[in-house]
Protein backbone atom coordinates (compact mmCIF):
# COMPACT_ATOMS: atom_id res chain seq x y z
CA UNK A 1 0.00 0.00 0.00
CA UNK A 2 1.35 3.42 -0.92
CA UNK A 3 2.45 5.60 2.01
CA UNK A 4 1.69 8.79 0.07
CA UNK A 5 -0.64 11.23 1.81
CA UNK A 6 -4.17 10.72 0.47
CA UNK A 7 -4.59 14.34 -0.58
CA UNK A 8 -1.79 13.97 -3.15
CA UNK A 9 -3.83 11.27 -4.87
CA UNK A 10 -6.79 13.61 -5.22
CA UNK A 11 -4.95 16.03 -7.55
CA UNK A 12 -4.68 15.64 -11.33
CA UNK A 13 -2.34 17.37 -13.74
CA UNK A 14 -4.33 18.62 -16.72
CA UNK A 15 -3.14 19.06 -20.27
CA UNK A 16 -5.62 21.02 -22.38
CA UNK A 17 -5.81 19.87 -25.98
CA UNK A 18 -7.36 20.79 -29.29
CA UNK A 19 -7.61 17.69 -31.45
CA UNK A 20 -4.22 16.09 -30.71
CA UNK A 21 -2.33 19.32 -30.05
CA UNK A 22 -1.40 20.23 -26.48
CA UNK A 23 -2.28 23.82 -25.54
CA UNK A 24 -1.54 24.40 -21.83
CA UNK A 25 -1.05 22.84 -18.41
CA UNK A 26 -3.32 23.24 -15.40
CA UNK A 27 -4.47 21.53 -12.22
CA UNK A 28 -7.68 19.80 -11.20
CA UNK A 29 -8.91 17.61 -8.37
CA UNK A 30 -11.44 14.85 -7.83
CA UNK A 31 -14.74 15.46 -6.06
CA UNK A 32 -17.22 12.68 -5.32
CA UNK A 33 -20.85 13.28 -4.48
CA UNK A 34 -23.03 10.26 -3.85
CA UNK A 35 -22.19 7.90 -6.72
CA UNK A 36 -20.96 10.60 -9.09
CA UNK A 37 -17.32 11.52 -9.65
CA UNK A 38 -16.18 14.90 -10.96
CA UNK A 39 -13.01 16.64 -12.04
CA UNK A 40 -12.96 20.18 -10.68
CA UNK A 41 -10.87 22.93 -12.24
CA UNK A 42 -10.99 26.60 -13.22
CA UNK A 43 -13.38 27.67 -15.95
CA UNK A 44 -10.60 29.50 -17.80
CA UNK A 45 -8.83 26.14 -18.15
CA UNK A 46 -11.63 24.73 -20.33
CA UNK A 47 -12.58 27.97 -22.09
CA UNK A 48 -11.11 31.46 -22.04
CA UNK A 49 -12.82 33.65 -24.57
CA UNK A 50 -10.61 36.69 -23.95
CA UNK A 51 -7.43 34.69 -24.53
CA UNK A 52 -8.80 32.72 -27.51
CA UNK A 53 -8.36 29.46 -25.58
CA UNK A 54 -10.83 26.82 -26.81
CA UNK A 55 -9.65 23.26 -26.12
CA UNK A 56 -11.95 20.39 -27.00
CA UNK A 57 -10.57 17.83 -24.53
CA UNK A 58 -8.45 17.44 -21.42
CA UNK A 59 -5.92 14.75 -20.66
CA UNK A 60 -4.99 13.57 -17.17
CA UNK A 61 -2.79 10.74 -15.94
CA UNK A 62 -4.46 8.15 -13.71
CA UNK A 63 -2.60 5.99 -11.21
CA UNK A 64 -3.14 2.28 -11.81
CA UNK A 65 -0.92 0.61 -9.19
CA UNK A 66 -1.17 1.48 -5.50
CA UNK A 67 2.31 0.10 -4.89
CA UNK A 68 3.98 1.80 -7.84
CA UNK A 69 2.87 5.35 -8.52
CA UNK A 70 5.13 5.48 -11.55
CA UNK A 71 2.50 3.37 -13.31
CA UNK A 72 -0.06 5.63 -14.95
CA UNK A 73 -2.33 5.67 -17.96
CA UNK A 74 -3.41 8.72 -19.97
CA UNK A 75 -7.14 9.40 -19.75
CA UNK A 76 -8.90 11.73 -22.18
CA UNK A 77 -11.92 13.78 -21.11
CA UNK A 78 -14.04 15.33 -23.86
CA UNK A 79 -15.29 18.86 -23.22
CA UNK A 80 -18.07 18.86 -25.82
CA UNK A 81 -20.59 16.45 -27.21
CA UNK A 82 -19.55 14.95 -30.57
CA UNK A 83 -19.48 17.49 -33.35
CA UNK A 84 -21.12 17.21 -36.75
CA UNK A 85 -18.82 15.79 -39.39
CA UNK A 86 -16.02 18.19 -40.32
CA UNK A 87 -13.78 18.35 -43.32
CA UNK A 88 -10.70 16.08 -43.15
CA UNK A 89 -7.75 17.87 -41.59
CA UNK A 90 -9.87 20.58 -40.00
CA UNK A 91 -8.15 22.23 -37.05
CA UNK A 92 -10.93 24.56 -36.01
CA UNK A 93 -11.98 24.62 -32.39
CA UNK A 94 -15.26 23.42 -30.92
CA UNK A 95 -18.46 25.19 -31.94
CA UNK A 96 -20.57 25.90 -28.82
CA UNK A 97 -23.53 26.60 -31.09
CA UNK A 98 -23.70 22.99 -32.22
CA UNK A 99 -21.74 21.15 -29.52
CA UNK A 100 -23.16 21.21 -25.98
CA UNK A 101 -20.48 21.64 -23.32
CA UNK A 102 -19.93 18.66 -21.04
CA UNK A 103 -18.96 20.74 -18.03
CA UNK A 104 -21.14 22.54 -15.50
CA UNK A 105 -20.59 26.20 -14.66
CA UNK A 106 -22.44 28.71 -12.53
CA UNK A 107 -23.04 32.43 -12.21
CA UNK A 108 -23.86 34.68 -9.31
CA UNK A 109 -24.62 38.37 -8.90
CA UNK A 110 -21.04 39.28 -9.86
CA UNK A 111 -21.02 37.22 -13.08
CA UNK A 112 -19.50 33.93 -14.16
CA UNK A 113 -17.70 31.92 -11.48
CA UNK A 114 -14.26 30.67 -12.47
CA UNK A 115 -14.93 27.06 -11.43
CA UNK A 116 -16.33 24.14 -13.44
CA UNK A 117 -17.25 20.55 -12.68
CA UNK A 118 -16.80 17.85 -15.32
CA UNK A 119 -18.55 14.57 -14.57
CA UNK A 120 -16.34 11.53 -15.17
CA UNK A 121 -17.54 8.12 -16.26
CA UNK A 122 -16.00 5.56 -13.88
CA UNK A 123 -16.81 2.72 -16.28
CA UNK A 124 -14.47 4.33 -18.80
CA UNK A 125 -11.61 4.46 -16.30
CA UNK A 126 -9.20 1.56 -15.72
CA UNK A 127 -10.49 -1.04 -13.25
CA UNK A 128 -7.32 -0.65 -11.19
CA UNK A 129 -7.49 3.16 -11.00
CA UNK A 130 -6.14 4.63 -7.75
CA UNK A 131 -7.39 8.00 -6.54
CA UNK A 132 -8.78 9.91 -3.57
CA UNK A 133 -11.56 12.47 -3.73
CA UNK A 134 -12.95 15.37 -1.76
CA UNK A 135 -16.57 14.91 -0.72
CA UNK A 136 -19.27 17.33 0.50
CA UNK A 137 -18.27 16.66 4.12
CA UNK A 138 -14.77 18.00 3.42
CA UNK A 139 -16.02 21.40 2.19
CA UNK A 140 -15.45 24.28 4.58
CA UNK A 141 -18.56 26.45 4.54
CA UNK A 142 -18.06 30.25 4.26
CA UNK A 143 -19.71 30.77 7.66
CA UNK A 144 -17.06 28.59 9.35
CA UNK A 145 -14.79 30.70 11.58
CA UNK A 146 -11.42 30.87 9.83
CA UNK A 147 -9.09 33.60 11.08
CA UNK A 148 -7.24 35.86 8.71
CA UNK A 149 -3.64 34.67 8.55
CA UNK A 150 -4.59 31.00 9.04
CA UNK A 151 -2.12 28.66 7.29
CA UNK A 152 -3.31 26.99 4.08
CA UNK A 153 -1.89 24.95 1.22
CA UNK A 154 -2.40 25.28 -2.52
CA UNK A 155 -1.66 22.03 -4.34
CA UNK A 156 -0.98 21.57 -8.01
CA UNK A 157 1.51 21.74 -10.83
CA UNK A 158 3.04 25.25 -11.08
CA UNK A 159 4.49 25.73 -14.56
CA UNK A 160 3.76 22.03 -15.04
CA UNK A 161 6.35 21.15 -12.39
CA UNK A 162 5.91 17.86 -10.52
CA UNK A 163 7.61 14.74 -9.28
CA UNK A 164 7.72 13.37 -12.81
CA UNK A 165 8.70 9.88 -11.71
CA UNK A 166 5.66 9.50 -9.47
CA UNK A 167 3.41 12.05 -11.20
CA UNK A 168 2.65 13.79 -7.90
CA UNK A 169 1.83 17.46 -7.33
CA UNK A 170 3.67 19.90 -5.10
CA UNK A 171 2.28 22.07 -2.32
CA UNK A 172 2.74 25.79 -1.82
CA UNK A 173 2.31 27.41 1.57
CA UNK A 174 -0.37 30.08 1.80
CA UNK A 175 -2.34 32.07 4.35
CA UNK A 176 -5.84 33.50 4.37
CA UNK A 177 -5.30 37.09 3.25
CA UNK A 178 -8.82 38.52 3.45
CA UNK A 179 -11.80 38.06 5.74
CA UNK A 180 -12.96 34.50 5.15
CA UNK A 181 -16.69 34.40 4.52
CA UNK A 182 -16.85 37.84 2.92
CA UNK A 183 -16.96 38.20 -0.85
CA UNK A 184 -13.83 40.21 -1.62
CA UNK A 185 -14.90 43.34 -3.53
CA UNK A 186 -18.27 41.68 -4.05
CA UNK A 187 -16.83 38.67 -5.90
CA UNK A 188 -17.35 35.06 -4.86
CA UNK A 189 -13.79 34.55 -3.70
CA UNK A 190 -11.40 35.28 -0.85
CA UNK A 191 -7.70 36.12 -1.07
CA UNK A 192 -4.68 34.02 -0.30
CA UNK A 193 -1.08 35.09 0.12
CA UNK A 194 1.08 32.53 -1.66
CA UNK A 195 3.69 32.21 -4.36
CA UNK A 196 1.87 30.77 -7.35
CA UNK A 197 2.48 30.31 -11.06
CA UNK A 198 0.69 29.40 -14.24
CA UNK A 199 -0.30 25.74 -14.22
CA UNK A 200 -1.69 25.71 -10.69
CA UNK A 201 -5.04 27.19 -11.73
CA UNK A 202 -7.82 24.88 -10.58
CA UNK A 203 -5.86 23.51 -7.64
CA UNK A 204 -7.52 23.01 -4.24
CA UNK A 205 -6.92 25.48 -1.43
CA UNK A 206 -7.00 23.47 1.79
CA UNK A 207 -6.55 23.70 5.54
CA UNK A 208 -5.34 20.86 7.70
CA UNK A 209 -7.75 19.56 10.36
CA UNK A 210 -7.29 16.99 13.10
CA UNK A 211 -9.44 14.27 11.55
CA UNK A 212 -11.25 13.72 8.30
CA UNK A 213 -14.92 12.88 7.76
CA UNK A 214 -16.35 9.71 9.28
CA UNK A 215 -16.24 7.99 5.91
CA UNK A 216 -12.51 8.73 5.47
CA UNK A 217 -10.87 9.85 8.73
CA UNK A 218 -7.39 9.70 7.20
CA UNK A 219 -8.26 12.49 4.75
CA UNK A 220 -7.66 15.31 7.22
CA UNK A 221 -7.95 18.31 4.92
CA UNK A 222 -10.79 20.77 4.53
CA UNK A 223 -11.43 22.34 1.14
CA UNK A 224 -11.76 26.12 1.45
CA UNK A 225 -11.52 27.17 -2.18
CA UNK A 226 -10.39 26.63 -5.75
CA UNK A 227 -7.33 28.61 -6.80
CA UNK A 228 -8.10 30.79 -9.80
CA UNK A 229 -5.43 33.36 -10.55
CA UNK A 230 -2.99 35.87 -9.20
CA UNK A 231 -4.36 39.30 -8.30
CA UNK A 232 -2.44 42.34 -9.39
CA UNK A 233 -2.95 46.09 -9.54
CA UNK A 234 -3.35 47.69 -12.93
CA UNK A 235 -1.61 50.87 -11.82
CA UNK A 236 1.45 49.12 -10.38
CA UNK A 237 4.76 50.55 -11.58
CA UNK A 238 6.35 47.37 -12.87
CA UNK A 239 9.79 48.96 -12.79
CA UNK A 240 9.54 49.88 -9.10
CA UNK A 241 6.79 47.90 -7.39
CA UNK A 242 6.84 44.15 -6.84
CA UNK A 243 3.74 42.09 -7.60
CA UNK A 244 1.30 41.83 -4.71
CA UNK A 245 1.70 38.08 -4.34
CA UNK A 246 -2.04 37.73 -3.68
CA UNK A 247 -4.37 35.22 -5.29
CA UNK A 248 -8.10 34.65 -5.78
CA UNK A 249 -9.67 31.46 -4.40
CA UNK A 250 -13.33 30.86 -5.18
CA UNK A 251 -15.30 29.58 -2.21
CA UNK A 252 -15.55 25.80 -2.33
CA UNK A 253 -19.25 25.65 -1.51
CA UNK A 254 -19.93 26.42 -5.18
CA UNK A 255 -19.18 22.72 -5.76
CA UNK A 256 -22.47 21.85 -4.06
CA UNK A 257 -24.26 23.93 -6.67
CA UNK A 258 -22.26 22.59 -9.60
CA UNK A 259 -22.80 18.95 -8.60
CA UNK A 260 -26.40 19.21 -7.37
CA UNK A 261 -28.51 16.32 -8.68
CA UNK A 262 -31.04 17.33 -11.31
CA UNK A 263 -34.50 18.14 -9.99
CA UNK A 264 -37.04 15.35 -10.32
CA UNK A 265 -39.63 15.74 -13.07
CA UNK A 266 -42.40 18.11 -12.06
CA UNK A 267 -40.24 19.85 -9.46
CA UNK A 268 -38.59 23.23 -9.81
Coordinates of N, CA and C in Angstrom, one line a residue, residues 94-250:
X94 N -13.9 23.8 -31.1 CA -15.3 23.4 -30.9 C -16.2 24.6 -31.2
X95 N -17.4 24.2 -31.6 CA -18.5 25.2 -31.9 C -19.6 25.1 -30.9
X96 N -19.6 26.0 -29.9 CA -20.6 25.9 -28.8 C -22.0 26.0 -29.3
X97 N -22.2 26.5 -30.5 CA -23.5 26.6 -31.1 C -24.1 25.2 -31.5
X98 N -23.2 24.3 -31.8 CA -23.7 23.0 -32.2 C -23.2 21.9 -31.3
X99 N -22.3 22.2 -30.4 CA -21.7 21.1 -29.5 C -22.0 21.5 -28.1
X100 N -22.9 20.9 -27.4 CA -23.2 21.2 -26.0 C -21.9 20.9 -25.1
X101 N -21.6 21.8 -24.2 CA -20.5 21.6 -23.3 C -20.8 20.5 -22.3
X102 N -19.8 19.8 -22.0 CA -19.9 18.7 -21.0 C -19.5 19.0 -19.6
X103 N -19.3 20.3 -19.4 CA -19.0 20.7 -18.0 C -20.1 21.6 -17.5
X104 N -20.1 21.7 -16.2 CA -21.1 22.5 -15.5 C -20.5 23.8 -14.9
X105 N -21.1 25.0 -15.2 CA -20.6 26.2 -14.7 C -21.7 26.9 -14.0
X106 N -21.4 28.0 -13.3 CA -22.4 28.7 -12.5 C -22.2 30.2 -12.6
X107 N -23.2 31.0 -12.3 CA -23.0 32.4 -12.2 C -23.7 32.9 -10.9
X108 N -23.2 34.0 -10.4 CA -23.9 34.7 -9.3 C -24.0 36.2 -9.6
X109 N -24.3 37.0 -8.7 CA -24.6 38.4 -8.9 C -23.4 39.1 -9.5
X110 N -22.2 38.6 -9.3 CA -21.0 39.3 -9.9 C -20.7 38.8 -11.3
X111 N -21.3 37.7 -11.7 CA -21.0 37.2 -13.1 C -20.6 35.8 -13.0
X112 N -19.9 35.3 -14.0 CA -19.5 33.9 -14.2 C -18.4 33.6 -13.1
X113 N -18.6 32.4 -12.5 CA -17.7 31.9 -11.5 C -16.6 31.1 -12.2
X114 N -15.4 31.3 -11.8 CA -14.3 30.7 -12.5 C -14.0 29.3 -11.9
X115 N -15.0 28.4 -11.9 CA -14.9 27.1 -11.4 C -15.9 26.2 -12.3
X116 N -15.4 25.0 -12.7 CA -16.3 24.1 -13.4 C -16.2 22.7 -12.9
X117 N -17.2 22.0 -13.1 CA -17.3 20.6 -12.7 C -17.5 19.7 -13.9
X118 N -16.7 18.7 -14.2 CA -16.8 17.9 -15.3 C -17.1 16.4 -14.8
X119 N -18.2 15.9 -15.1 CA -18.5 14.6 -14.6 C -17.7 13.5 -15.3
X120 N -17.1 12.6 -14.6 CA -16.3 11.5 -15.2 C -17.2 10.3 -15.2
X121 N -16.8 9.4 -16.1 CA -17.5 8.1 -16.3 C -16.7 7.0 -15.7
X122 N -16.9 6.6 -14.5 CA -16.0 5.6 -13.9 C -15.8 4.3 -14.7
X123 N -16.9 3.9 -15.5 CA -16.8 2.7 -16.3 C -15.8 2.9 -17.4
X124 N -15.5 4.1 -17.8 CA -14.5 4.3 -18.8 C -13.1 4.4 -18.3
X125 N -12.9 4.4 -16.9 CA -11.6 4.5 -16.3 C -11.1 3.1 -16.1
X126 N -9.8 2.9 -16.0 CA -9.2 1.6 -15.7 C -9.8 0.9 -14.4
X127 N -10.0 -0.4 -14.4 CA -10.5 -1.0 -13.2 C -9.6 -0.9 -12.0
X128 N -8.3 -0.7 -12.3 CA -7.3 -0.7 -11.2 C -7.0 0.8 -10.8
X129 N -7.8 1.7 -11.3 CA -7.5 3.2 -11.0 C -7.4 3.4 -9.5
X130 N -6.4 4.3 -9.1 CA -6.1 4.6 -7.8 C -6.3 6.1 -7.6
X131 N -7.2 6.6 -6.8 CA -7.4 8.0 -6.5 C -8.1 8.2 -5.2
X132 N -8.0 9.4 -4.7 CA -8.8 9.9 -3.6 C -9.6 11.1 -4.1
X133 N -10.7 11.4 -3.3 CA -11.6 12.5 -3.7 C -12.1 13.2 -2.5
X134 N -12.2 14.6 -2.7 CA -12.9 15.4 -1.8 C -14.4 15.0 -1.9
X135 N -15.1 15.2 -0.8 CA -16.6 14.9 -0.7 C -17.3 16.1 -0.1
X136 N -18.6 16.2 -0.1 CA -19.3 17.3 0.5 C -18.9 17.6 1.9
X137 N -18.6 16.5 2.7 CA -18.3 16.7 4.1 C -16.9 17.3 4.3
X138 N -16.1 17.4 3.3 CA -14.8 18.0 3.4 C -14.8 19.5 3.0
X139 N -15.9 20.0 2.6 CA -16.0 21.4 2.2 C -16.2 22.3 3.4
X140 N -15.3 23.3 3.5 CA -15.4 24.3 4.6 C -16.4 25.4 4.2
X141 N -17.5 25.5 4.9 CA -18.6 26.5 4.5 C -18.1 27.9 4.8
X142 N -18.5 28.9 4.0 CA -18.1 30.2 4.3 C -18.4 30.8 5.6
X143 N -19.4 30.2 6.3 CA -19.7 30.8 7.7 C -18.9 30.1 8.8
X144 N -18.0 29.2 8.4 CA -17.1 28.6 9.4 C -16.0 29.6 9.8
X145 N -15.8 29.7 11.1 CA -14.8 30.7 11.6 C -13.4 30.3 11.1
X146 N -12.8 31.1 10.3 CA -11.4 30.9 9.8 C -10.7 32.2 9.9
X147 N -9.7 32.3 10.8 CA -9.1 33.6 11.1 C -8.2 34.0 9.9
X148 N -8.2 35.3 9.7 CA -7.2 35.9 8.7 C -5.8 35.5 9.2
X149 N -5.0 35.1 8.2 CA -3.6 34.7 8.6 C -3.5 33.2 8.8
X150 N -4.6 32.4 8.8 CA -4.6 31.0 9.0 C -3.8 30.3 7.9
X151 N -3.0 29.3 8.3 CA -2.1 28.7 7.3 C -2.9 27.7 6.4
X152 N -2.6 27.8 5.1 CA -3.3 27.0 4.1 C -2.3 26.3 3.2
X153 N -2.7 25.5 2.3 CA -1.9 25.0 1.2 C -2.6 25.1 -0.1
X154 N -1.9 25.3 -1.2 CA -2.4 25.3 -2.5 C -1.6 24.2 -3.2
X155 N -2.3 23.2 -3.7 CA -1.7 22.0 -4.3 C -1.9 22.1 -5.8
X156 N -0.8 21.6 -6.6 CA -1.0 21.6 -8.0 C 0.3 21.4 -8.7
X157 N 0.4 21.9 -9.9 CA 1.5 21.7 -10.8 C 2.0 23.1 -11.4
X158 N 2.6 23.9 -10.6 CA 3.0 25.2 -11.1 C 4.0 25.1 -12.2
X159 N 3.7 25.8 -13.3 CA 4.5 25.7 -14.6 C 4.6 24.3 -15.1
X160 N 3.7 23.4 -14.7 CA 3.8 22.0 -15.0 C 4.7 21.2 -14.2
X161 N 5.3 21.8 -13.2 CA 6.4 21.1 -12.4 C 5.7 20.1 -11.5
X162 N 6.4 18.9 -11.4 CA 5.9 17.9 -10.5 C 7.0 16.9 -10.3
X163 N 6.8 15.9 -9.4 CA 7.6 14.7 -9.3 C 7.3 13.9 -10.5
X164 N 8.1 14.0 -11.6 CA 7.7 13.4 -12.8 C 7.8 11.9 -12.8
X165 N 8.6 11.3 -11.8 CA 8.7 9.9 -11.7 C 7.4 9.3 -11.2
X166 N 6.9 10.0 -10.1 CA 5.7 9.5 -9.5 C 4.4 10.3 -9.8
X167 N 4.6 11.3 -10.7 CA 3.4 12.1 -11.2 C 2.6 12.7 -10.1
X168 N 3.3 13.2 -9.1 CA 2.6 13.8 -7.9 C 2.8 15.3 -7.9
X169 N 1.8 16.0 -7.4 CA 1.8 17.5 -7.3 C 2.8 17.9 -6.2
X170 N 2.9 19.3 -6.2 CA 3.7 19.9 -5.1 C 2.7 20.8 -4.4
X171 N 3.1 21.2 -3.2 CA 2.3 22.1 -2.3 C 3.0 23.4 -2.1
X172 N 2.2 24.5 -2.2 CA 2.7 25.8 -1.8 C 2.1 26.3 -0.5
X173 N 2.9 26.8 0.4 CA 2.3 27.4 1.6 C 1.5 28.7 1.2
X174 N 0.5 28.9 2.0 CA -0.4 30.1 1.8 C -1.0 30.5 3.1
X175 N -1.5 31.7 3.2 CA -2.3 32.1 4.3 C -3.6 32.7 3.8
X176 N -4.6 32.8 4.7 CA -5.8 33.5 4.4 C -5.5 35.0 4.4
X177 N -5.7 35.7 3.3 CA -5.3 37.1 3.2 C -6.4 38.1 3.3
X178 N -7.7 37.6 3.3 CA -8.8 38.5 3.4 C -9.8 37.9 4.4
X179 N -10.8 38.6 4.8 CA -11.8 38.1 5.7 C -12.6 36.9 5.1
X180 N -12.3 35.7 5.7 CA -13.0 34.5 5.2 C -14.5 34.6 5.4
X181 N -15.2 34.3 4.4 CA -16.7 34.4 4.5 C -17.3 35.6 3.8
X182 N -16.4 36.7 3.7 CA -16.8 37.8 2.9 C -16.4 37.7 1.5
X183 N -17.3 38.2 0.6 CA -17.0 38.2 -0.9 C -16.1 39.4 -1.1
X184 N -14.8 39.1 -1.4 CA -13.8 40.2 -1.6 C -14.3 41.1 -2.8
X185 N -14.4 42.4 -2.5 CA -14.9 43.3 -3.5 C -16.2 42.9 -4.2
X186 N -17.0 42.1 -3.5 CA -18.3 41.7 -4.0 C -18.2 40.4 -4.9
X187 N -17.0 39.9 -5.1 CA -16.8 38.7 -5.9 C -16.9 37.4 -5.0
X188 N -17.1 36.3 -5.6 CA -17.3 35.1 -4.9 C -16.1 34.4 -4.5
X189 N -15.0 35.1 -4.1 CA -13.8 34.5 -3.7 C -13.2 35.3 -2.5
X190 N -12.2 34.7 -1.9 CA -11.4 35.3 -0.9 C -10.0 35.3 -1.4
X191 N -9.1 36.0 -0.6 CA -7.7 36.1 -1.1 C -6.8 35.2 -0.3
X192 N -5.8 34.7 -1.0 CA -4.7 34.0 -0.3 C -3.4 34.7 -0.6
X193 N -2.4 34.6 0.3 CA -1.1 35.1 0.1 C -0.2 33.9 -0.1
X194 N 0.3 33.7 -1.3 CA 1.1 32.5 -1.7 C 1.8 32.8 -2.9
X195 N 2.9 32.1 -3.1 CA 3.7 32.2 -4.4 C 3.1 31.2 -5.3
X196 N 2.5 31.7 -6.4 CA 1.9 30.8 -7.3 C 2.3 31.1 -8.8
X197 N 2.1 30.2 -9.7 CA 2.5 30.3 -11.1 C 1.4 29.8 -12.0
X198 N 1.5 30.0 -13.3 CA 0.7 29.4 -14.2 C 0.8 27.9 -14.1
X199 N -0.3 27.2 -14.3 CA -0.3 25.7 -14.2 C -0.9 25.2 -12.9
X200 N -1.1 26.1 -11.9 CA -1.7 25.7 -10.7 C -3.2 26.1 -10.6
X201 N -3.6 26.8 -11.7 CA -5.0 27.2 -11.7 C -5.9 25.9 -11.6
X202 N -6.9 26.0 -10.8 CA -7.8 24.9 -10.6 C -7.4 24.0 -9.4
X203 N -6.3 24.3 -8.8 CA -5.9 23.5 -7.6 C -6.7 23.8 -6.4
X204 N -6.8 22.8 -5.5 CA -7.5 23.0 -4.2 C -6.7 23.8 -3.2
X205 N -7.5 24.7 -2.5 CA -6.9 25.5 -1.4 C -7.5 24.9 -0.1
X206 N -6.6 24.3 0.7 CA -7.0 23.5 1.8 C -6.4 23.9 3.1
X207 N -7.0 23.5 4.2 CA -6.5 23.7 5.5 C -6.5 22.4 6.3
X208 N -5.5 22.1 7.0 CA -5.3 20.9 7.7 C -6.2 20.9 8.9
X209 N -6.9 19.7 9.2 CA -7.7 19.6 10.4 C -7.3 18.3 11.1
X210 N -7.8 18.1 12.3 CA -7.3 17.0 13.1 C -7.7 15.6 12.5
X211 N -9.0 15.5 12.1 CA -9.4 14.3 11.5 C -10.3 14.6 10.4
X212 N -10.4 13.6 9.5 CA -11.3 13.7 8.3 C -12.7 13.3 8.6
X213 N -13.5 13.3 7.6 CA -14.9 12.9 7.8 C -15.0 11.4 8.2
X214 N -16.2 11.1 8.8 CA -16.3 9.7 9.3 C -16.1 8.7 8.2
X215 N -16.4 9.0 7.0 CA -16.2 8.0 5.9 C -14.8 7.8 5.5
X216 N -13.9 8.8 5.9 CA -12.5 8.7 5.5 C -11.7 9.5 6.5
X217 N -11.5 9.1 7.7 CA -10.9 9.9 8.7 C -9.4 10.2 8.4
X218 N -8.8 9.4 7.5 CA -7.4 9.7 7.2 C -7.2 10.9 6.2
X219 N -8.3 11.4 5.7 CA -8.3 12.5 4.7 C -8.5 13.8 5.6
X220 N -7.5 14.2 6.2 CA -7.7 15.3 7.2 C -7.4 16.7 6.6
X221 N -8.1 17.0 5.5 CA -8.0 18.3 4.9 C -9.3 18.8 4.6
X222 N -9.5 20.1 4.9 CA -10.8 20.8 4.5 C -10.6 21.6 3.3
X223 N -11.5 21.6 2.4 CA -11.4 22.3 1.1 C -12.1 23.7 1.3
X224 N -11.2 24.8 1.3 CA -11.8 26.1 1.4 C -12.1 26.8 0.1
X225 N -11.3 26.5 -0.9 CA -11.5 27.2 -2.2 C -10.8 26.5 -3.3
X226 N -11.0 27.1 -4.5 CA -10.4 26.6 -5.8 C -9.5 27.8 -6.3
X227 N -8.2 27.5 -6.4 CA -7.3 28.6 -6.8 C -7.6 29.0 -8.2
X228 N -7.7 30.3 -8.5 CA -8.1 30.8 -9.8 C -6.9 31.5 -10.5
X229 N -6.5 32.6 -9.9 CA -5.4 33.4 -10.6 C -4.8 34.3 -9.6
X230 N -3.6 34.8 -10.0 CA -3.0 35.9 -9.2 C -3.7 37.2 -9.3
X231 N -3.7 38.0 -8.3 CA -4.4 39.3 -8.3 C -3.3 40.4 -8.3
X232 N -3.4 41.3 -9.3 CA -2.4 42.3 -9.4 C -3.2 43.7 -9.5
X233 N -2.4 44.7 -9.4 CA -3.0 46.1 -9.5 C -2.6 46.6 -10.9
X234 N -3.6 47.2 -11.6 CA -3.3 47.7 -12.9 C -2.5 48.9 -13.0
X235 N -2.4 49.6 -11.8 CA -1.6 50.9 -11.8 C -0.3 50.7 -11.2
X236 N 0.1 49.4 -11.0 CA 1.4 49.1 -10.4 C 2.6 49.5 -11.3
X237 N 3.6 50.2 -10.8 CA 4.8 50.5 -11.6 C 5.6 49.3 -11.6
X238 N 5.6 48.6 -12.8 CA 6.4 47.4 -12.9 C 7.9 47.5 -12.8
X239 N 8.4 48.7 -12.9 CA 9.8 49.0 -12.8 C 10.2 49.2 -11.3
X240 N 9.2 49.5 -10.5 CA 9.5 49.9 -9.1 C 8.9 48.9 -8.1
X241 N 7.6 48.6 -8.4 CA 6.8 47.9 -7.4 C 6.8 46.4 -7.7
X242 N 7.0 45.6 -6.7 CA 6.8 44.2 -6.8 C 5.4 43.8 -7.0
X243 N 5.1 42.6 -7.5 CA 3.7 42.1 -7.6 C 3.2 41.9 -6.2
X244 N 1.9 42.0 -6.0 CA 1.3 41.8 -4.7 C 1.5 40.5 -4.1
X245 N 1.6 39.4 -4.9 CA 1.7 38.1 -4.3 C 0.4 37.6 -3.8
X246 N -0.7 38.2 -4.2 CA -2.0 37.7 -3.7 C -2.8 37.0 -4.8
X247 N -3.7 36.1 -4.4 CA -4.4 35.2 -5.3 C -5.9 35.2 -5.0
X248 N -6.7 34.8 -6.0 CA -8.1 34.6 -5.8 C -8.4 33.2 -5.6
X249 N -9.2 32.8 -4.6 CA -9.7 31.5 -4.4 C -11.2 31.5 -4.3
X250 N -11.9 30.9 -5.2 CA -13.3 30.9 -5.2 C -13.8 29.9 -4.1

